Short mmCIF file of C-alpha atoms and ligand atoms in Angstrom, two decimals:
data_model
loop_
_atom_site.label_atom_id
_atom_site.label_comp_id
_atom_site.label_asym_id
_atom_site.label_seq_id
_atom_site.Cartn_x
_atom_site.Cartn_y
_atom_site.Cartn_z
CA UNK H 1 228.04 -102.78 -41.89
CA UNK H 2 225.19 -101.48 -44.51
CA UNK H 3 225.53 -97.51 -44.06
CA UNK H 4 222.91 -97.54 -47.34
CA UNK H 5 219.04 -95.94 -46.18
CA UNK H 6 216.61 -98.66 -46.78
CA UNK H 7 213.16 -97.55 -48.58
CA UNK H 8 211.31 -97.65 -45.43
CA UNK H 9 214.22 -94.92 -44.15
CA UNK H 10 213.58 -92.84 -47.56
CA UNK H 11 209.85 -92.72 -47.04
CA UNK H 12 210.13 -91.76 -43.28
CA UNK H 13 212.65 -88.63 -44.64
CA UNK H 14 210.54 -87.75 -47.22
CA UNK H 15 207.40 -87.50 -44.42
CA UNK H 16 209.63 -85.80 -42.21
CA UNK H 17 210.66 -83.35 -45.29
CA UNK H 18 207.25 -82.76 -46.37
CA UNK H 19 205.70 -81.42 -42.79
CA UNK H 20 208.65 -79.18 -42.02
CA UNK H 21 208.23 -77.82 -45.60
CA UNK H 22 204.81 -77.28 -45.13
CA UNK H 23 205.02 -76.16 -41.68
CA UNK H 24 207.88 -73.68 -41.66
CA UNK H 25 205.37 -71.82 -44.08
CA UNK H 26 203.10 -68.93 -43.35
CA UNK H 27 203.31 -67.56 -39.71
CA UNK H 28 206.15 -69.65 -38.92
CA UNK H 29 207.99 -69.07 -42.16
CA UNK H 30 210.36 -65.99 -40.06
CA UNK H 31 211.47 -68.86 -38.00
CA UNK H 32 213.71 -70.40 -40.59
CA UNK H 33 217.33 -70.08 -39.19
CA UNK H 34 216.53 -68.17 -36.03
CA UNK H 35 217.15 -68.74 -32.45
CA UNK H 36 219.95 -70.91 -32.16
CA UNK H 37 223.39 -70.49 -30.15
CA UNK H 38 224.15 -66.95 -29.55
CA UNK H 39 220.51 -66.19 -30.81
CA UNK H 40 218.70 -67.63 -28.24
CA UNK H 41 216.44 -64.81 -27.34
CA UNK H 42 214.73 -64.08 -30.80
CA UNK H 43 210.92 -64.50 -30.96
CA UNK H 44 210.37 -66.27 -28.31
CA UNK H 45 206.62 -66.21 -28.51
CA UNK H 46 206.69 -67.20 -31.82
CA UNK H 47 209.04 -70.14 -31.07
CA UNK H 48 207.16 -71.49 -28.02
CA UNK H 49 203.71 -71.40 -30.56
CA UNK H 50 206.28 -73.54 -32.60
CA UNK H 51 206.66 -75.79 -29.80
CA UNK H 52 203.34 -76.40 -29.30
CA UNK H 53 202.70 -76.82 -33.46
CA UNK H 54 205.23 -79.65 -33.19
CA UNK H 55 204.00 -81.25 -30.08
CA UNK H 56 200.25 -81.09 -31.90
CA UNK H 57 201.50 -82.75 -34.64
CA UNK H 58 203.81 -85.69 -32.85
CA UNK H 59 207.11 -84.28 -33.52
CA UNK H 60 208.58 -83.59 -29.76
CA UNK H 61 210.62 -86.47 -28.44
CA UNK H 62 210.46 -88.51 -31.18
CA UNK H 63 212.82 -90.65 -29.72
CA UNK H 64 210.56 -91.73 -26.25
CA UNK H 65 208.90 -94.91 -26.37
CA UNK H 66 205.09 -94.78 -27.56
CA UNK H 67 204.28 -95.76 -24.20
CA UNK H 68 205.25 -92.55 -22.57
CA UNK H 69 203.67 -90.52 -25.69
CA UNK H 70 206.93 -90.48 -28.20
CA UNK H 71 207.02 -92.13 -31.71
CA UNK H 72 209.32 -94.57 -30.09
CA UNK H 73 211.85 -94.31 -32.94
CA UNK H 74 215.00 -96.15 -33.35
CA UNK H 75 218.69 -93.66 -32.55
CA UNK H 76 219.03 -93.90 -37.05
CA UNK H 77 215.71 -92.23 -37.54
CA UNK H 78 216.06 -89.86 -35.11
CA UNK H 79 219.23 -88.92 -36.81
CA UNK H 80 217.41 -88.69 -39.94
CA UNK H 81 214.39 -86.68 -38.20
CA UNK H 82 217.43 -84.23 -36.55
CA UNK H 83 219.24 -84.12 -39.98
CA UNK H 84 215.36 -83.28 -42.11
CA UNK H 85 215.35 -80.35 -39.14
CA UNK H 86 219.03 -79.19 -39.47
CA UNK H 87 218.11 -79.27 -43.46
CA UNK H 88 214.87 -76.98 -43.55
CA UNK H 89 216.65 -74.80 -40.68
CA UNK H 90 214.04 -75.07 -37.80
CA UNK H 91 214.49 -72.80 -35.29
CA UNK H 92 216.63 -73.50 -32.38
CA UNK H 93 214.10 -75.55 -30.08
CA UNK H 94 212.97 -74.42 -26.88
CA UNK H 95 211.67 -77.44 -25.43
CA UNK H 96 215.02 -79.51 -25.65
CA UNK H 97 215.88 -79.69 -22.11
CA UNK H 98 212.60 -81.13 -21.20
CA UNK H 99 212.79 -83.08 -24.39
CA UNK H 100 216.18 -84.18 -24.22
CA UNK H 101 217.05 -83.92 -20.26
CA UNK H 102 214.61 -84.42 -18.13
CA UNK H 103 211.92 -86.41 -19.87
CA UNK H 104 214.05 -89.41 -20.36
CA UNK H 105 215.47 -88.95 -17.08
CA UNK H 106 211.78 -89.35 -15.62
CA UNK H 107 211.12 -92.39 -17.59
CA UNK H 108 214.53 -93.91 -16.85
CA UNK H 109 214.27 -93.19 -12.87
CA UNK H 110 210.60 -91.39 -12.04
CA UNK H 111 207.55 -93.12 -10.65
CA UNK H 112 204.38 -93.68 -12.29
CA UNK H 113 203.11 -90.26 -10.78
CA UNK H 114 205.53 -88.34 -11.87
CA UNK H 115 205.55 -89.87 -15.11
CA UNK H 116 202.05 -89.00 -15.52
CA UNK H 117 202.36 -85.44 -14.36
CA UNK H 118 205.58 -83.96 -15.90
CA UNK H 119 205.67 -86.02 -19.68
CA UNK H 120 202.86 -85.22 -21.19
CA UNK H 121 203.50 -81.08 -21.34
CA UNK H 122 206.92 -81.37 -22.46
CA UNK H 123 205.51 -83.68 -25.06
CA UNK H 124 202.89 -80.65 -25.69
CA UNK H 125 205.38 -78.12 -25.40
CA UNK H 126 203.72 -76.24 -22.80
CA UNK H 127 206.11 -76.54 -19.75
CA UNK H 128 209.74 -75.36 -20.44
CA UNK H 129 212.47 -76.55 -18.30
CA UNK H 130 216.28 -75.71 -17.08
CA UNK H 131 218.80 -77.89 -15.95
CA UNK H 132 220.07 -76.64 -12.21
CA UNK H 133 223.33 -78.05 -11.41
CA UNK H 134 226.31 -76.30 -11.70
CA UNK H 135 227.15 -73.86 -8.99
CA UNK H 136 229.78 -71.00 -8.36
CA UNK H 137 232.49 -73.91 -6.77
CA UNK H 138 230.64 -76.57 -8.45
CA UNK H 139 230.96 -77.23 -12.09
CA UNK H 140 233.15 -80.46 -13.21
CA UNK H 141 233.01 -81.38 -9.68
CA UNK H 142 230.46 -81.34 -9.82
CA UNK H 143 230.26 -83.50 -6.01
CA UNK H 144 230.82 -80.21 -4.66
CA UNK H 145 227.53 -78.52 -4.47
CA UNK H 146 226.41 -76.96 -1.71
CA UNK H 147 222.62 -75.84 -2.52
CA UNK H 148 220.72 -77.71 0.10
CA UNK H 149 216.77 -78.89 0.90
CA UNK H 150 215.57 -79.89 4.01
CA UNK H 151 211.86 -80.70 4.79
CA UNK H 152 209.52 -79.05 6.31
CA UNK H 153 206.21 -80.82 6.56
CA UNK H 154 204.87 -82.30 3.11
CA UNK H 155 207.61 -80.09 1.53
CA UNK H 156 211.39 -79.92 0.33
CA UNK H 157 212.81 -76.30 1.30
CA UNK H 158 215.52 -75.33 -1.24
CA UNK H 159 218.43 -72.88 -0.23
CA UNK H 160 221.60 -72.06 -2.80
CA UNK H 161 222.51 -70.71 -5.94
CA UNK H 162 223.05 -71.86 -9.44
CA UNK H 163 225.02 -70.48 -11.98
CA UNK H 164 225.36 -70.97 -15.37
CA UNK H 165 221.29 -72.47 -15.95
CA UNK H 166 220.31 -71.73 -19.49
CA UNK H 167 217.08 -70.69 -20.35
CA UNK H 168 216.14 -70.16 -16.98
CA UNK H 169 214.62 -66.68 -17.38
CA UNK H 170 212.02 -68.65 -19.54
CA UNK H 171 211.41 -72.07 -17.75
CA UNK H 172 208.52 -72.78 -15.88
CA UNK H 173 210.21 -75.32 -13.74
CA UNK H 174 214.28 -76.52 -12.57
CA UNK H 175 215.75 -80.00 -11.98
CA UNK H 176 217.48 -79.11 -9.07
CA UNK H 177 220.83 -81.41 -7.69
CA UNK H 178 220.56 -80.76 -3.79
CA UNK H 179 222.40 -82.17 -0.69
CA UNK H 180 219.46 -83.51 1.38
CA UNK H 181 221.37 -84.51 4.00
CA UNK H 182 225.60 -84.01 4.79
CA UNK H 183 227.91 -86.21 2.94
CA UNK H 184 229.66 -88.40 5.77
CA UNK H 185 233.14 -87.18 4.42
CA UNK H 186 234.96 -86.21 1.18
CA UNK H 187 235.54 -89.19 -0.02
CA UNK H 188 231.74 -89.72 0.06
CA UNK H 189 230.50 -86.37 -1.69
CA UNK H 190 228.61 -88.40 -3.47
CA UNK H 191 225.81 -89.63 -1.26
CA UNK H 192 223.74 -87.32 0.66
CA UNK H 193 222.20 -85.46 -2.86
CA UNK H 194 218.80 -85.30 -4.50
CA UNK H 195 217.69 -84.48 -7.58
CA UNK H 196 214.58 -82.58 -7.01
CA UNK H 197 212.08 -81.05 -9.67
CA UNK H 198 211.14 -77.42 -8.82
CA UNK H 199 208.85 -74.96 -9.88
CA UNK H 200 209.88 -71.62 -10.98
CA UNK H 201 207.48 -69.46 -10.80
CA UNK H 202 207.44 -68.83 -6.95
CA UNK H 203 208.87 -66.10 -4.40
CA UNK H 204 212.07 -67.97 -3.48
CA UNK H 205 213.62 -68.05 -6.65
CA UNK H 206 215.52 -65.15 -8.13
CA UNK H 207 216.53 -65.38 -12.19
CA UNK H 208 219.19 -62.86 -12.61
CA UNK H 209 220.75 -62.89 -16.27
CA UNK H 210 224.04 -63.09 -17.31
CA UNK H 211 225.17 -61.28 -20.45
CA UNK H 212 227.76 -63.43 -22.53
CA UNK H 213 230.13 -62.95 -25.64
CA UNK H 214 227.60 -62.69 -27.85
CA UNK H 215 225.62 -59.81 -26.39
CA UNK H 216 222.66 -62.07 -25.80
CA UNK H 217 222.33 -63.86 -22.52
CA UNK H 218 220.99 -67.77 -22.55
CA UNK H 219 222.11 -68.55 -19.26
CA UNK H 220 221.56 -66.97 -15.55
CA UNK H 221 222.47 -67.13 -11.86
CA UNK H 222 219.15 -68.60 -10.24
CA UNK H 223 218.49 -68.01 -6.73
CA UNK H 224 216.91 -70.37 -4.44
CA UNK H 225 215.73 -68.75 -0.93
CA UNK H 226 213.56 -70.75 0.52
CA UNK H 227 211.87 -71.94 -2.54
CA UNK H 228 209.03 -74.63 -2.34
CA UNK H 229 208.53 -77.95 -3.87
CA UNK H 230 206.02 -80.59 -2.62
CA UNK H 231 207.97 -83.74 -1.13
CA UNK H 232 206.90 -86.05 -3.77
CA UNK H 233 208.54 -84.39 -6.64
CA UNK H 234 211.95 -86.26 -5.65
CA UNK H 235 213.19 -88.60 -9.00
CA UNK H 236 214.44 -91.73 -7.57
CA UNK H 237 215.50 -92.23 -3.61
CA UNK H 238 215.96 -89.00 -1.28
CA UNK H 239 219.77 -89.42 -1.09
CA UNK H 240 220.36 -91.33 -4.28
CA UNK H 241 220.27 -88.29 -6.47
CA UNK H 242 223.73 -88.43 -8.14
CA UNK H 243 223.08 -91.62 -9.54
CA UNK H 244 219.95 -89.73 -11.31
CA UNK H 245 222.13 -86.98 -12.13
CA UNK H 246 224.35 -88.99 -13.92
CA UNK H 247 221.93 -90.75 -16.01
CA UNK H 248 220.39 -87.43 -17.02
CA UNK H 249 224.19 -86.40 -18.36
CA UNK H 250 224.73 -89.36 -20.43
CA UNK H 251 221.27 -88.08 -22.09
CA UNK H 252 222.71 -84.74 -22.61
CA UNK H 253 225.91 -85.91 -24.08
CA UNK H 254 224.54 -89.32 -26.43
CA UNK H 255 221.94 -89.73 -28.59
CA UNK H 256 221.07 -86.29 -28.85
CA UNK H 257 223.79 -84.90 -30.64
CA UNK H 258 223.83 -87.45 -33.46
CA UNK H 259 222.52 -85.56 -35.95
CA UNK H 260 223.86 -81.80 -35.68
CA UNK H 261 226.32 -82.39 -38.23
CA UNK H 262 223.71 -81.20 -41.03
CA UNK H 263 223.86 -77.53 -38.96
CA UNK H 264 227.51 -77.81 -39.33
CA UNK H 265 227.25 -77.95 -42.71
CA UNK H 266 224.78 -74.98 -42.95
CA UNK H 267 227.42 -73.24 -41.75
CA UNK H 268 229.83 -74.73 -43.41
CA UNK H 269 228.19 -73.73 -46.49
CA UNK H 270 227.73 -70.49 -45.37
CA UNK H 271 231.46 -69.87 -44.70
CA UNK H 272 232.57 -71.06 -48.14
CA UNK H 273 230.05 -68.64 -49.66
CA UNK H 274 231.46 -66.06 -47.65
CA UNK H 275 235.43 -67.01 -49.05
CA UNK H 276 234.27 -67.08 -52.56
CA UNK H 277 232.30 -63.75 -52.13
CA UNK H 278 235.76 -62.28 -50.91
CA UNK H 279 237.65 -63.99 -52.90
CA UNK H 280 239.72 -65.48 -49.61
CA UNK H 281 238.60 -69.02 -51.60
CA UNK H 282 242.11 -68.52 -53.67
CA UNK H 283 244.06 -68.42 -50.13
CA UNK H 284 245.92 -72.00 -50.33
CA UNK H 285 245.98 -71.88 -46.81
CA UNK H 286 242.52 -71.14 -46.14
CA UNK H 287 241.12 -73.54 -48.85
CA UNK H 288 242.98 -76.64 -46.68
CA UNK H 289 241.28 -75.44 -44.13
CA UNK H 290 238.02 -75.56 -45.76
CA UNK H 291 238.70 -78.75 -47.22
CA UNK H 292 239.46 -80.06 -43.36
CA UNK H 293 236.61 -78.48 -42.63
CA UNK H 294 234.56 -80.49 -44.85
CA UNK H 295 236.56 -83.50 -43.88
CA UNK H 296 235.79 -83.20 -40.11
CA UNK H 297 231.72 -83.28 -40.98
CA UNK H 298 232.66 -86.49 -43.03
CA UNK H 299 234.41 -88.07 -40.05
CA UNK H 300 231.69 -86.65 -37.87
CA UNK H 301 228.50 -88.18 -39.91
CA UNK H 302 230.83 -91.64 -40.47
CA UNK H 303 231.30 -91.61 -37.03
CA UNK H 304 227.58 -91.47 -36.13
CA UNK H 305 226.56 -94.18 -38.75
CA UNK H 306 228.89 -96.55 -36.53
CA UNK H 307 227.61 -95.62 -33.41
CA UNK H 308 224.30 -96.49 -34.74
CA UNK H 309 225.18 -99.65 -35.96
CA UNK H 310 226.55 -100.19 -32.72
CA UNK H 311 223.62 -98.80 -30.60
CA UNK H 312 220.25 -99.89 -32.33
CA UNK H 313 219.14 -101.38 -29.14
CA UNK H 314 218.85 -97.96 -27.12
CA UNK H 315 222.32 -98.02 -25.71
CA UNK H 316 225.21 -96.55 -26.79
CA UNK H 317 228.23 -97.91 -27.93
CA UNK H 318 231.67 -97.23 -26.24
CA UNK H 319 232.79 -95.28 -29.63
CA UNK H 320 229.71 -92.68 -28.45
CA UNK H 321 232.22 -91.31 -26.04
CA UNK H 322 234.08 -89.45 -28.57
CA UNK H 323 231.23 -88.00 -29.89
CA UNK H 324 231.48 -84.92 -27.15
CA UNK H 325 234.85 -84.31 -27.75
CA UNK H 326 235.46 -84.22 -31.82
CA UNK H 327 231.95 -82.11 -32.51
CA UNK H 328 233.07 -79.22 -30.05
CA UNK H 329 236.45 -78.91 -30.73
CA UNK H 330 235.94 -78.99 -34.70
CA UNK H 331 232.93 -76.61 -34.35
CA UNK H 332 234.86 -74.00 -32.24
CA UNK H 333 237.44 -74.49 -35.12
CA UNK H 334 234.54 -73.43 -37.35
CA UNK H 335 234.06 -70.62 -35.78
CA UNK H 336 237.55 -69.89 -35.74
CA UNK H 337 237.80 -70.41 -39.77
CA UNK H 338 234.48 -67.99 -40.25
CA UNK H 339 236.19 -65.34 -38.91
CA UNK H 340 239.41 -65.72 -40.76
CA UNK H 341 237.81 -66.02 -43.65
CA UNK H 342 235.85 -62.99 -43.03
CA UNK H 343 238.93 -60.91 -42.25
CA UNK H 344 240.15 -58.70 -39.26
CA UNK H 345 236.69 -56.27 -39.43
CA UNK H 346 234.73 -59.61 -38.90
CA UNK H 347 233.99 -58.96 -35.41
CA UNK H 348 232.49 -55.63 -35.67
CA UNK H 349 230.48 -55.56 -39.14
CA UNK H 350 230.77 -59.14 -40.57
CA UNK H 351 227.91 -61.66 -41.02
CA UNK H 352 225.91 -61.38 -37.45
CA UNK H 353 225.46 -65.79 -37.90
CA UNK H 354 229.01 -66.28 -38.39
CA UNK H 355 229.94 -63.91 -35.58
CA UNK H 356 227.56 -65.60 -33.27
CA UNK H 357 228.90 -68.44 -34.79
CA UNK H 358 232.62 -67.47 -33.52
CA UNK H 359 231.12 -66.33 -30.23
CA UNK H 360 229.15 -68.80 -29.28
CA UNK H 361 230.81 -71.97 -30.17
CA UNK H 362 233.81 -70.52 -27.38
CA UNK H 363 231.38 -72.32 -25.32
CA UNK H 364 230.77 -75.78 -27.00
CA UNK H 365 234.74 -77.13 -25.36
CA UNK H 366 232.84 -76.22 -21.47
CA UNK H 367 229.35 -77.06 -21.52
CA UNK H 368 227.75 -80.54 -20.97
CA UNK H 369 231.71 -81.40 -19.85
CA UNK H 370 234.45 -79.49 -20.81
CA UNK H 371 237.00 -81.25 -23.17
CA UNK H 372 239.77 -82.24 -20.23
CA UNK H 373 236.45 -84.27 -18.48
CA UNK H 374 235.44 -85.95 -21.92
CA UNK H 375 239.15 -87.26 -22.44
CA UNK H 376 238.81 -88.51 -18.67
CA UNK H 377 235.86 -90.35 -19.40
CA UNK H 378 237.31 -91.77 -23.14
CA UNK H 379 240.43 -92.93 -20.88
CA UNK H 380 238.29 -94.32 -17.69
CA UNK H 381 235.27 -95.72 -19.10
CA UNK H 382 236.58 -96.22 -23.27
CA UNK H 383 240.02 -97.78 -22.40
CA UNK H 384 239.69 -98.50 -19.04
CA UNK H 385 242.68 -96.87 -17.90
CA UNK H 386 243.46 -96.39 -14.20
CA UNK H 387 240.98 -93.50 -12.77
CA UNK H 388 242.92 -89.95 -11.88
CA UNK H 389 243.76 -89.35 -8.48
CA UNK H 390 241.36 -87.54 -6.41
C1 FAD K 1 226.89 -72.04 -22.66
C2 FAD K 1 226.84 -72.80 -21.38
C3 FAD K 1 225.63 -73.27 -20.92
C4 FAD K 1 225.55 -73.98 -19.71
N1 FAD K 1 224.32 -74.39 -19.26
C5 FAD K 1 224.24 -75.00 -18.05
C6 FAD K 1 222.95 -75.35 -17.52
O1 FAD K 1 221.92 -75.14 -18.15
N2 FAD K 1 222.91 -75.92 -16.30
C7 FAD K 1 224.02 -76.18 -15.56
O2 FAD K 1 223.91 -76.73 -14.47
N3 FAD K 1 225.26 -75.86 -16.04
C8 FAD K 1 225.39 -75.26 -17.26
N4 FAD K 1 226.62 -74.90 -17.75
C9 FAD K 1 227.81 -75.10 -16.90
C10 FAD K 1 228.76 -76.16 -17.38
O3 FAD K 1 228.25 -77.44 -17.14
C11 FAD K 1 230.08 -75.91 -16.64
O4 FAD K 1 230.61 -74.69 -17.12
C12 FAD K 1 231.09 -77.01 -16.87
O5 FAD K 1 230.68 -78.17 -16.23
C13 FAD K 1 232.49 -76.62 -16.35
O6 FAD K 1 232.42 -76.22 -15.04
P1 FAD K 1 233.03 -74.82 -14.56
O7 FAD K 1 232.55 -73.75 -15.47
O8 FAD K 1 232.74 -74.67 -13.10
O9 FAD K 1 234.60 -74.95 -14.79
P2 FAD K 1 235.62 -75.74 -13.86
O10 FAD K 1 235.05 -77.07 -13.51
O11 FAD K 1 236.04 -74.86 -12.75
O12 FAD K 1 236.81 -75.99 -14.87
C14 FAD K 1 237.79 -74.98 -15.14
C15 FAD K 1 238.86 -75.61 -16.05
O13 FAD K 1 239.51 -76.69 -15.35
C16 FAD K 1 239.44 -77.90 -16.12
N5 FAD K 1 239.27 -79.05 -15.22
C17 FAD K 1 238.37 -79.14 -14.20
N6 FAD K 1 238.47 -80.36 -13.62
C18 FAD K 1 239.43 -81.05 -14.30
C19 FAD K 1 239.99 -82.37 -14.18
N7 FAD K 1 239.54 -83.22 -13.25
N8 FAD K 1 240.96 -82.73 -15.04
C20 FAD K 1 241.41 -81.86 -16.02
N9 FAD K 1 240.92 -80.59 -16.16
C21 FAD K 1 239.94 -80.19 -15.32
C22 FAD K 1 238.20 -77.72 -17.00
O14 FAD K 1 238.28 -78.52 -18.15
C23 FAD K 1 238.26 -76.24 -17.32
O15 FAD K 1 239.15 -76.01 -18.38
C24 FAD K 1 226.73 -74.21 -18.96
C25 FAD K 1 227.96 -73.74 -19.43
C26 FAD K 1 228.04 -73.04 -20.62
C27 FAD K 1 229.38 -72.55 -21.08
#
């Protein structure tokens, strides 16, 4: 395989470079750095006017096809595009659910209509979304839920509560996974649900934050009482929404996550500047563990350049399904080594990145699948082992 960048590559980094250079400039020069995990909550204003610079511009979901208003690019220039971003540290994006979630999932499954009506602002950056499916006894099982919608005349009537749904507080609307009707028994949880796209900005639904680790607090308990949504704003068949669902997490946990490893390295970076500043660099044991550190990113970008040799034609290939797995345990490893390199006071008065750093990345082993899931799904669907017993 040819892992070299071909000319036409260069000159699509170089225009990449040149309008976040120019762009994260003047009013949008604070941005630089800002509002990723742990720091979700800084400028918001400023980052949604971000948003909508990009989306004037053509740089939101890059990766859709041109038909549905993307630049249609193939998964190695997104990577590049992601790693230009990581590089000129843009601020953590707003938009990425609706980018990265629910936008494909509405090509991949919606109708026409729907198509039409819920694309083109995320593409704009002027409708922010959350992603409403884990519950309090529903979270890897994610069969289990028990929010439910029932109709009542041209609409879907939503009852339950979510827990966990980032950047609710600011999202104008939910992809909501609902039981529309009972499942027939347990061994059928699986039938029965919808996935239903609901607005948020209605009496019915109740965005109470939750305060994490960090101090900040990115995701909330949303309640649904008797929340509205018109009857046609079901993706794919009432009933058949855990099919949809799925899709939507094999979004969340592919393509997208190709090209972090350049933010990794920021911090990387960050973290040895910290060891030679306190002179912890001359710890033998600490320098291995820099050097591991800096061998992880290696195995992490090699390990994208094969999947993308492997996926060019829009899927991914098996080797994707490690992806998950490797980047959160080595980053909350990361955040491990920042604070012992920062020493025992690190927590209270070191660098406020690197704690958020340590903080946050607690997280990264749970979130779009905890670790034990992704080595179910390496041994079910990668090696084809025997399924675990329900
Ligand atoms: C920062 C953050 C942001 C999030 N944002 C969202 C969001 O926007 N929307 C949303 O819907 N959800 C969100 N989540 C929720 C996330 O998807 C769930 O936390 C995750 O699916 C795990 O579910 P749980 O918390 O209920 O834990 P549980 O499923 O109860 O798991 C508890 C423990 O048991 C283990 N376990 C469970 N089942 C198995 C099994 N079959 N085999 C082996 N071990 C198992 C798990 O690995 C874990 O260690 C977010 C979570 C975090 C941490």
């Amino acid at each position: 395989m040819d892992l070299r960048e071909s000319a036409d590559d260069r000159s699509f980094r170089d225009e990449v470079r040149t309008f976040l250079e120019d762009s994260l400039a003047g009013e949008f020069a604070a941005l630089r750095g800002r509002g990723g995990p742990g720091d979700e909550r800084a400028l918001f204003e400023e980052r949604l006017a971000w948003e909508r610079h990009l989306g004037a511009h053509g740089w939101t979901c890059v990766g859709w096809p041109k038909e549905h208003g993307g630049r249609g690019l193939s998964l190695r220039r997104q990577v590049v595009f992601l790693e230009e971003y990581a590089r000129a540290r843009g601020p953590g994006r707003l938009g990425h659910i609706g980018e990265g979630l629910l936008g494909p999932t509405v090509i991949a499954f919606g109708s026409p209509q729907q198509r039409l009506r819920f694309l083109p602002p995320i593409l704009a950056g002027t409708e922010l979304w959350c992603q409403g499916y884990s519950e309090p006894d529903a979270g890897s099982d994610l069969a289990n839920i028990a929010t439910r919608a029932s109709r009542d005349g041209d609409d879907w009537v939503i009852h339950g509560q979510k827990v966990w749904t980032s950047l609710a507080h600011w999202a104008d609307w939910c992809f909501v996974l609902a039981r529309t009707s009972p499942a027939p028994d347990r061994s059928a949880r699986h039938a029965g649900m919808s996935y239903l796209l609901v607005p948020m900005r209605q009496d019915g639904v109740e965005v109470r934050p939750i305060v994490q680790l960090t101090g900040d607090s990115e995701f909330n308990e949303v309640f649904f009482d008797g929340a509205r949504t018109p009857a046609e704003n079901v993706v794919g068949d009432v009933g058949g929404g855990w099919g949809v669902a799925m899709g939507t997490l094999a979004f969340e946990r592919g393509a997208s996550t190709l090209g972090q490893q350049l933010n990794f390295r920021n911090e990387l970076d960050a973290i040895v500047a910290a060891a030679r500043r306190s002179g912890t660099a001359g710890d033998p044991v600490l320098r291995q563990r820099l050097a591991q550190a800096h061998i992880g990113l290696e195995i992490m970008r090699l390990n994208a350049l094969r999947t993308l040799a492997g996926g060019e034609a829009g899927a991914l290939p098996p080797e994707a399904l490690i992806g998950k797995l490797f980047w959160a345990t080595f980053h909350r490893g990361l955040g491990e080594l920042a604070m012992d390199v920062l020493g025992a006071h690190a927590l209270a008065t070191g660098d406020p990145a690197l704690r958020r750093l340590f903080l946050f990345s607690r997280a990264d082993t749970i979130y779009a699948g905890s670790n034990e899931i992704q080595r179910n799904i390496i041994g079910e669907r990668g090696l084809g082992l025997p399924k675990e017993p329900r």
